CSV table of C-alpha atoms in Angstrom, one decimal:
chain,number,residue,atom,x,y,z
A,152,UNK,CA,-21.2,-11.6,8.3
A,153,UNK,CA,-22.9,-8.6,6.6
A,154,UNK,CA,-20.8,-6.0,4.9
A,155,UNK,CA,-21.9,-3.4,7.5
A,156,UNK,CA,-20.6,-5.6,10.4
A,157,UNK,CA,-17.5,-6.5,8.5
A,158,UNK,CA,-16.6,-2.8,7.9
A,159,UNK,CA,-16.6,-2.1,11.7
A,160,UNK,CA,-14.3,-5.0,12.8
A,161,UNK,CA,-11.6,-3.6,15.2
A,162,UNK,CA,-8.9,-5.4,13.3
A,163,UNK,CA,-9.3,-2.8,10.5
A,164,UNK,CA,-7.9,-0.1,12.9
A,165,UNK,CA,-5.5,-2.2,14.8
A,166,UNK,CA,-1.7,-2.2,14.4
A,167,UNK,CA,-0.3,-5.0,12.4
A,168,UNK,CA,3.2,-6.1,13.5
A,169,UNK,CA,5.6,-8.9,12.8
A,170,UNK,CA,9.4,-9.1,12.9
A,171,UNK,CA,11.1,-6.0,11.6
A,172,UNK,CA,7.8,-4.3,10.4
A,173,UNK,CA,4.9,-2.6,12.0
A,174,UNK,CA,1.9,-1.1,10.1
A,175,UNK,CA,-0.2,1.5,11.8
A,176,UNK,CA,-3.4,3.0,10.3
A,177,UNK,CA,-2.6,6.5,8.9
A,178,UNK,CA,-4.2,9.2,11.1
A,179,UNK,CA,-3.9,12.8,12.2
A,180,UNK,CA,-0.8,12.3,14.3
A,181,UNK,CA,1.0,11.3,11.1
A,182,UNK,CA,0.4,14.6,9.4
A,183,UNK,CA,4.0,15.8,9.8
A,184,UNK,CA,5.4,12.6,8.3
A,185,UNK,CA,3.0,12.6,5.4
A,186,UNK,CA,3.9,16.2,4.7
A,187,UNK,CA,7.5,15.2,4.8
A,188,UNK,CA,6.9,12.5,2.2
A,189,UNK,CA,5.0,14.8,-0.1
A,190,UNK,CA,7.9,17.3,0.0
A,191,UNK,CA,10.2,14.5,-1.3
A,192,UNK,CA,9.8,14.6,-5.1
A,193,UNK,CA,11.6,11.3,-5.5
A,194,UNK,CA,9.2,9.6,-3.2
A,195,UNK,CA,6.1,11.0,-4.8
A,196,UNK,CA,7.4,10.2,-8.3
A,197,UNK,CA,7.9,6.6,-7.3
A,198,UNK,CA,4.8,6.2,-5.2
A,199,UNK,CA,2.2,7.9,-7.3
A,200,UNK,CA,3.2,10.4,-10.1
A,201,UNK,CA,-0.3,11.9,-10.1
A,202,UNK,CA,-0.8,12.0,-6.3
A,203,UNK,CA,-3.1,14.8,-5.2
A,204,UNK,CA,-1.5,17.7,-3.5
A,205,UNK,CA,-1.9,18.0,0.2
A,206,UNK,CA,-2.5,21.1,2.3
A,207,UNK,CA,0.6,23.0,3.4
A,208,UNK,CA,-1.1,23.9,6.7
A,209,UNK,CA,-0.3,21.2,9.2
A,210,UNK,CA,-3.5,21.7,11.1
A,211,UNK,CA,-5.6,21.3,8.0
A,212,UNK,CA,-3.8,18.2,7.0
A,213,UNK,CA,-4.2,16.7,10.5
A,214,UNK,CA,-7.9,17.2,10.3
A,215,UNK,CA,-8.1,15.5,6.9
A,216,UNK,CA,-6.1,12.5,8.1
A,217,UNK,CA,-8.1,12.2,11.3
A,218,UNK,CA,-11.3,12.2,9.3
A,219,UNK,CA,-9.8,9.6,6.9
A,220,UNK,CA,-8.9,7.4,9.9
A,221,UNK,CA,-12.6,7.3,11.0
A,222,UNK,CA,-13.8,6.2,7.5
A,223,UNK,CA,-15.0,2.6,7.0
A,224,UNK,CA,-14.1,0.7,3.9
A,225,UNK,CA,-17.6,1.4,2.7
A,226,UNK,CA,-17.0,5.1,2.9
A,227,UNK,CA,-14.0,5.3,0.5
A,228,UNK,CA,-13.0,1.7,-0.4
A,229,UNK,CA,-9.5,2.3,0.9
A,230,UNK,CA,-7.2,1.6,3.9
A,231,UNK,CA,-3.9,3.4,4.4
A,232,UNK,CA,-1.0,2.5,6.8
A,233,UNK,CA,2.3,4.0,7.8
A,234,UNK,CA,5.1,1.5,7.4
A,235,UNK,CA,7.4,1.5,10.5
A,236,UNK,CA,10.4,-0.4,11.7
A,237,UNK,CA,10.5,-2.4,14.9
A,238,UNK,CA,11.3,0.8,16.8
A,239,UNK,CA,8.2,2.4,15.3
A,240,UNK,CA,10.1,4.9,13.2
A,241,UNK,CA,8.1,5.7,10.0
A,242,UNK,CA,9.6,5.0,6.6
A,243,UNK,CA,6.8,4.9,4.1
A,244,UNK,CA,3.2,4.2,3.2
A,245,UNK,CA,1.2,1.1,2.1
A,246,UNK,CA,-2.4,1.3,0.9
A,247,UNK,CA,-5.2,-0.8,-0.3
A,248,UNK,CA,-7.4,1.0,-2.7
A,249,UNK,CA,-10.4,0.1,-4.9
A,250,UNK,CA,-11.4,-2.5,-2.3
A,251,UNK,CA,-14.2,-4.7,-3.5
A,252,UNK,CA,-16.1,-6.6,-0.8
A,253,UNK,CA,-18.1,-8.5,-3.4
A,254,UNK,CA,-15.1,-9.7,-5.4
A,255,UNK,CA,-12.7,-9.9,-2.4
A,256,UNK,CA,-9.9,-7.9,-4.2
A,257,UNK,CA,-8.0,-4.7,-3.9
A,258,UNK,CA,-5.2,-2.7,-5.5
A,259,UNK,CA,-2.0,-2.4,-3.4
A,260,UNK,CA,0.3,0.7,-3.5
A,261,UNK,CA,3.5,1.1,-1.5
A,262,UNK,CA,6.0,3.9,-1.3
A,263,UNK,CA,9.2,3.9,0.8
A,264,UNK,CA,11.9,6.4,1.5
A,265,UNK,CA,15.1,5.5,-0.4
A,266,UNK,CA,17.1,5.1,2.9
A,267,UNK,CA,14.6,2.7,4.5
A,268,UNK,CA,16.1,-0.3,6.3
A,269,UNK,CA,17.0,-3.3,4.2
A,270,UNK,CA,14.2,-5.7,3.9
A,271,UNK,CA,11.5,-3.4,5.3
A,272,UNK,CA,9.6,-3.0,2.0
A,273,UNK,CA,9.4,-6.8,1.5
A,274,UNK,CA,8.4,-7.2,5.2
A,275,UNK,CA,5.6,-4.7,4.9
A,276,UNK,CA,4.2,-6.5,1.9
A,277,UNK,CA,4.4,-9.9,3.6
A,278,UNK,CA,2.7,-8.5,6.7
A,279,UNK,CA,0.0,-7.2,4.4
A,280,UNK,CA,-0.4,-10.6,2.8
A,281,UNK,CA,-1.1,-12.2,6.1
A,282,UNK,CA,-3.6,-9.5,7.0
A,283,UNK,CA,-5.3,-9.4,3.6
A,284,UNK,CA,-5.4,-13.1,2.7
A,285,UNK,CA,-5.6,-14.8,6.1
A,286,UNK,CA,-7.3,-12.4,8.5
A,287,UNK,CA,-9.7,-10.8,5.9
A,288,UNK,CA,-9.9,-13.8,3.7
A,289,UNK,CA,-9.7,-11.8,0.5
A,290,UNK,CA,-8.8,-13.5,-2.8
A,291,UNK,CA,-6.7,-11.2,-4.9
A,292,UNK,CA,-4.2,-8.3,-4.7
A,293,UNK,CA,-3.3,-6.4,-7.9
A,294,UNK,CA,-1.0,-3.5,-8.6
A,295,UNK,CA,0.0,-1.2,-11.5
A,296,UNK,CA,3.7,-0.6,-12.0
A,297,UNK,CA,5.2,2.1,-14.2
A,298,UNK,CA,7.0,0.4,-17.1
A,299,UNK,CA,10.1,2.5,-16.4
A,300,UNK,CA,10.2,1.5,-12.7
A,301,UNK,CA,12.2,-1.7,-13.2
A,302,UNK,CA,13.2,-1.9,-9.5
A,303,UNK,CA,9.6,-1.9,-8.4
A,304,UNK,CA,8.5,-4.4,-11.0
A,305,UNK,CA,11.3,-6.7,-10.0
A,306,UNK,CA,10.4,-6.5,-6.4
A,307,UNK,CA,6.7,-7.1,-7.1
A,308,UNK,CA,7.4,-10.2,-9.2
A,309,UNK,CA,9.8,-11.5,-6.6
A,310,UNK,CA,7.0,-11.7,-4.1
A,311,UNK,CA,4.9,-13.8,-6.4
A,312,UNK,CA,2.8,-11.3,-8.4
A,313,UNK,CA,2.4,-12.3,-12.0
A,314,UNK,CA,2.1,-10.0,-15.0
A,315,UNK,CA,-1.5,-9.9,-16.2
A,316,UNK,CA,-1.3,-7.3,-18.9
A,317,UNK,CA,0.2,-4.1,-20.2
A,318,UNK,CA,-1.8,-0.8,-20.5
A,319,UNK,CA,0.0,0.9,-23.4
A,320,UNK,CA,0.8,4.6,-23.0
A,321,UNK,CA,-1.8,4.7,-20.3
A,322,UNK,CA,-0.6,7.7,-18.2
A,323,UNK,CA,1.1,10.9,-18.9
A,324,UNK,CA,4.4,11.3,-17.1
A,325,UNK,CA,4.3,14.7,-15.4
A,326,UNK,CA,8.1,15.1,-15.5
A,327,UNK,CA,8.8,14.1,-19.1
A,328,UNK,CA,5.5,14.9,-20.7
A,329,UNK,CA,5.5,11.5,-22.4
A,330,UNK,CA,3.0,8.7,-22.2
A,331,UNK,CA,4.1,5.6,-20.3
A,332,UNK,CA,2.9,2.0,-20.1
A,333,UNK,CA,1.5,0.5,-16.9
A,334,UNK,CA,2.2,-3.1,-16.1
A,335,UNK,CA,-0.7,-4.8,-14.4
A,336,UNK,CA,0.3,-7.5,-11.9
A,337,UNK,CA,-1.8,-9.8,-9.7
A,338,UNK,CA,-1.4,-12.2,-6.8
A,339,UNK,CA,-4.0,-14.8,-5.8
A,340,UNK,CA,-4.4,-16.0,-2.2
A,341,UNK,CA,-3.1,-19.5,-2.9
A,342,UNK,CA,0.1,-18.1,-4.4
A,343,UNK,CA,0.9,-15.6,-1.7
A,344,UNK,CA,2.4,-18.2,0.7
A,345,UNK,CA,4.8,-19.9,-1.7
A,346,UNK,CA,8.0,-21.6,-0.4
A,347,UNK,CA,10.1,-18.6,-1.3
A,348,UNK,CA,7.7,-16.2,0.5
A,349,UNK,CA,7.6,-18.5,3.6
A,350,UNK,CA,11.4,-18.4,3.6
A,351,UNK,CA,11.3,-14.6,3.5
A,352,UNK,CA,8.7,-14.5,6.3
A,353,UNK,CA,10.9,-16.7,8.5
A,354,UNK,CA,13.8,-14.3,8.0
A,355,UNK,CA,11.9,-10.9,8.2
A,356,UNK,CA,8.8,-11.6,10.3
A,357,UNK,CA,10.0,-14.0,13.0
Protein backbone atom coordinates (compact mmCIF):
# COMPACT_ATOMS: atom_id res chain seq x y z
CA UNK A 1 0.00 0.00 0.00
CA UNK A 2 1.43 3.39 -0.99
CA UNK A 3 2.08 6.05 1.67
CA UNK A 4 -0.62 8.23 0.11
CA UNK A 5 -3.28 5.51 0.49
CA UNK A 6 -2.02 4.55 3.97
CA UNK A 7 -2.34 8.12 5.25
CA UNK A 8 -6.06 8.18 4.40
CA UNK A 9 -7.10 4.96 6.12
CA UNK A 10 -10.29 5.57 8.18
CA UNK A 11 -8.71 3.80 11.17
CA UNK A 12 -6.45 6.83 11.68
CA UNK A 13 -9.52 8.92 12.59
CA UNK A 14 -11.55 6.22 14.33
CA UNK A 15 -12.04 5.92 18.09
CA UNK A 16 -9.90 3.27 19.75
CA UNK A 17 -11.58 1.64 22.74
CA UNK A 18 -10.91 -1.33 25.00
CA UNK A 19 -11.83 -1.97 28.62
CA UNK A 20 -11.54 1.11 30.81
CA UNK A 21 -9.99 3.32 28.10
CA UNK A 22 -11.12 5.15 25.01
CA UNK A 23 -8.90 7.21 22.70
CA UNK A 24 -10.51 9.80 20.42
CA UNK A 25 -8.67 11.91 17.87
CA UNK A 26 -8.22 15.45 19.17
CA UNK A 27 -10.45 17.93 17.34
CA UNK A 28 -12.25 21.24 17.61
CA UNK A 29 -14.85 19.95 20.05
CA UNK A 30 -12.01 19.30 22.52
CA UNK A 31 -10.86 22.92 22.66
CA UNK A 32 -12.29 23.63 26.12
CA UNK A 33 -10.62 20.55 27.60
CA UNK A 34 -7.28 21.30 25.94
CA UNK A 35 -7.48 24.84 27.25
CA UNK A 36 -8.17 23.45 30.72
CA UNK A 37 -5.08 21.23 30.50
CA UNK A 38 -2.84 24.10 29.42
CA UNK A 39 -4.07 26.16 32.37
CA UNK A 40 -2.82 23.43 34.71
CA UNK A 41 0.87 24.20 35.23
CA UNK A 42 1.48 20.81 36.84
CA UNK A 43 0.08 19.01 33.80
CA UNK A 44 2.12 21.07 31.31
CA UNK A 45 5.30 20.65 33.36
CA UNK A 46 4.87 16.87 33.37
CA UNK A 47 3.66 16.54 29.76
CA UNK A 48 5.98 18.91 27.91
CA UNK A 49 7.90 21.62 29.74
CA UNK A 50 8.40 23.54 26.52
CA UNK A 51 4.92 23.07 25.10
CA UNK A 52 3.89 25.90 22.81
CA UNK A 53 1.35 28.34 24.15
CA UNK A 54 -2.20 27.99 22.88
CA UNK A 55 -4.67 30.75 22.03
CA UNK A 56 -6.74 32.06 24.92
CA UNK A 57 -9.66 32.66 22.58
CA UNK A 58 -11.73 29.46 22.50
CA UNK A 59 -12.96 30.02 18.93
CA UNK A 60 -9.42 30.45 17.67
CA UNK A 61 -8.26 27.29 19.45
CA UNK A 62 -11.27 25.36 18.12
CA UNK A 63 -10.34 26.33 14.56
CA UNK A 64 -6.73 25.25 15.08
CA UNK A 65 -7.74 21.87 16.49
CA UNK A 66 -10.29 21.30 13.75
CA UNK A 67 -7.61 21.96 11.15
CA UNK A 68 -5.25 19.61 12.98
CA UNK A 69 -7.91 16.89 12.94
CA UNK A 70 -8.05 17.02 9.15
CA UNK A 71 -4.28 16.67 8.71
CA UNK A 72 -2.83 13.42 7.43
CA UNK A 73 0.32 11.90 8.87
CA UNK A 74 2.16 13.20 5.85
CA UNK A 75 1.09 16.76 6.69
CA UNK A 76 2.65 16.98 10.15
CA UNK A 77 3.98 13.51 11.09
CA UNK A 78 1.82 13.40 14.21
CA UNK A 79 -1.40 11.95 15.65
CA UNK A 80 -3.04 13.26 18.82
CA UNK A 81 -5.76 11.67 20.95
CA UNK A 82 -7.79 12.56 24.01
CA UNK A 83 -7.58 9.87 26.70
CA UNK A 84 -11.05 9.09 28.10
CA UNK A 85 -12.49 6.65 30.61
CA UNK A 86 -15.23 4.14 29.73
CA UNK A 87 -17.86 6.89 30.31
CA UNK A 88 -16.00 9.08 27.76
CA UNK A 89 -14.86 11.61 30.37
CA UNK A 90 -11.53 13.16 29.24
CA UNK A 91 -8.46 12.84 31.47
CA UNK A 92 -5.42 13.55 29.34
CA UNK A 93 -3.58 13.41 26.04
CA UNK A 94 -1.53 10.84 24.18
CA UNK A 95 0.37 11.65 21.01
CA UNK A 96 2.54 10.06 18.38
CA UNK A 97 5.05 12.53 16.97
CA UNK A 98 7.98 12.35 14.55
CA UNK A 99 6.17 9.51 12.78
CA UNK A 100 8.40 7.87 10.18
CA UNK A 101 6.60 5.81 7.56
CA UNK A 102 9.92 4.63 6.16
CA UNK A 103 11.37 3.41 9.45
CA UNK A 104 8.02 2.45 11.03
CA UNK A 105 8.69 4.30 14.26
CA UNK A 106 7.35 7.21 16.27
CA UNK A 107 7.86 9.09 19.52
CA UNK A 108 5.08 8.69 22.09
CA UNK A 109 4.08 11.39 24.57
CA UNK A 110 1.40 11.12 27.24
CA UNK A 111 0.10 13.50 29.88
CA UNK A 112 -2.65 12.75 32.39
CA UNK A 113 -4.38 14.81 35.03
CA UNK A 114 -3.15 13.82 38.51
CA UNK A 115 -6.62 12.65 39.61
CA UNK A 116 -7.15 10.36 36.61
CA UNK A 117 -8.71 6.97 37.44
CA UNK A 118 -6.30 4.29 38.60
CA UNK A 119 -4.93 2.27 35.70
CA UNK A 120 -6.09 4.65 32.98
CA UNK A 121 -2.57 5.77 32.02
CA UNK A 122 -1.37 2.19 31.61
CA UNK A 123 -4.55 1.26 29.75
CA UNK A 124 -4.10 4.15 27.31
CA UNK A 125 -0.57 3.06 26.50
CA UNK A 126 -1.61 -0.58 26.08
CA UNK A 127 -4.44 0.43 23.74
CA UNK A 128 -1.90 2.43 21.77
CA UNK A 129 0.38 -0.63 21.58
CA UNK A 130 -2.38 -2.63 19.93
CA UNK A 131 -3.15 0.17 17.47
CA UNK A 132 0.47 1.01 16.69
CA UNK A 133 2.05 -2.42 16.51
CA UNK A 134 -0.83 -4.64 15.39
CA UNK A 135 -3.15 -2.44 13.33
CA UNK A 136 -0.51 -0.15 11.78
CA UNK A 137 2.27 -2.76 11.93
CA UNK A 138 4.93 -0.30 13.03
CA UNK A 139 8.18 -1.53 14.55
CA UNK A 140 9.29 0.86 17.30
CA UNK A 141 7.99 3.35 19.85
CA UNK A 142 10.41 5.60 21.68
CA UNK A 143 10.10 8.28 24.31
CA UNK A 144 12.15 10.90 26.11
CA UNK A 145 11.69 11.16 29.87
CA UNK A 146 12.98 14.00 32.05
CA UNK A 147 15.60 12.58 34.41
CA UNK A 148 13.89 14.12 37.43
CA UNK A 149 10.51 12.56 36.56
CA UNK A 150 11.12 9.25 38.34
CA UNK A 151 7.42 8.34 38.36
CA UNK A 152 7.14 8.63 34.59
CA UNK A 153 10.35 6.70 33.99
CA UNK A 154 9.24 3.90 36.31
CA UNK A 155 5.89 3.60 34.51
CA UNK A 156 7.58 3.62 31.10
CA UNK A 157 10.01 0.85 32.03
CA UNK A 158 7.21 -1.17 33.65
CA UNK A 159 5.49 -1.36 30.25
CA UNK A 160 8.56 -2.85 28.61
CA UNK A 161 10.47 0.17 27.31
CA UNK A 162 14.23 -0.11 27.70
CA UNK A 163 16.69 2.67 28.40
CA UNK A 164 18.63 3.33 25.19
CA UNK A 165 20.65 6.33 26.23
CA UNK A 166 21.02 9.52 28.22
CA UNK A 167 21.14 12.97 26.64
CA UNK A 168 23.14 14.94 29.18
CA UNK A 169 21.91 18.42 30.13
CA UNK A 170 19.85 18.33 26.96
CA UNK A 171 17.05 20.76 27.85
CA UNK A 172 16.73 23.89 29.94
CA UNK A 173 14.15 23.55 32.69
CA UNK A 174 11.88 26.64 32.47
CA UNK A 175 11.10 26.58 36.18
CA UNK A 176 14.53 26.05 37.71
CA UNK A 177 16.69 27.57 34.99
CA UNK A 178 18.97 24.51 35.12
CA UNK A 179 19.82 22.02 32.40
CA UNK A 180 18.37 18.53 32.83
CA UNK A 181 19.13 15.16 31.28
CA UNK A 182 16.69 13.33 29.04
CA UNK A 183 16.47 9.55 29.23
CA UNK A 184 15.73 7.96 25.86
CA UNK A 185 13.70 4.76 26.02
CA UNK A 186 12.51 2.44 23.28
CA UNK A 187 10.08 -0.44 22.76
CA UNK A 188 10.15 -2.85 19.83
CA UNK A 189 7.08 -4.57 18.43
CA UNK A 190 8.12 -8.04 19.59
CA UNK A 191 8.58 -6.79 23.18
CA UNK A 192 5.27 -4.90 23.46
CA UNK A 193 3.18 -7.99 24.20
CA UNK A 194 5.24 -9.57 26.95
CA UNK A 195 3.59 -11.86 29.54
CA UNK A 196 3.41 -8.99 32.03
CA UNK A 197 1.75 -6.69 29.48
CA UNK A 198 -0.70 -9.44 28.50
CA UNK A 199 -1.61 -9.74 32.16
CA UNK A 200 -2.23 -5.99 32.36
CA UNK A 201 -4.30 -6.10 29.17
CA UNK A 202 -6.52 -8.83 30.57
CA UNK A 203 -7.11 -6.74 33.68
CA UNK A 204 -7.52 -3.28 32.10
CA UNK A 205 -8.71 -3.88 28.55
CA UNK A 206 -11.08 -6.82 28.88
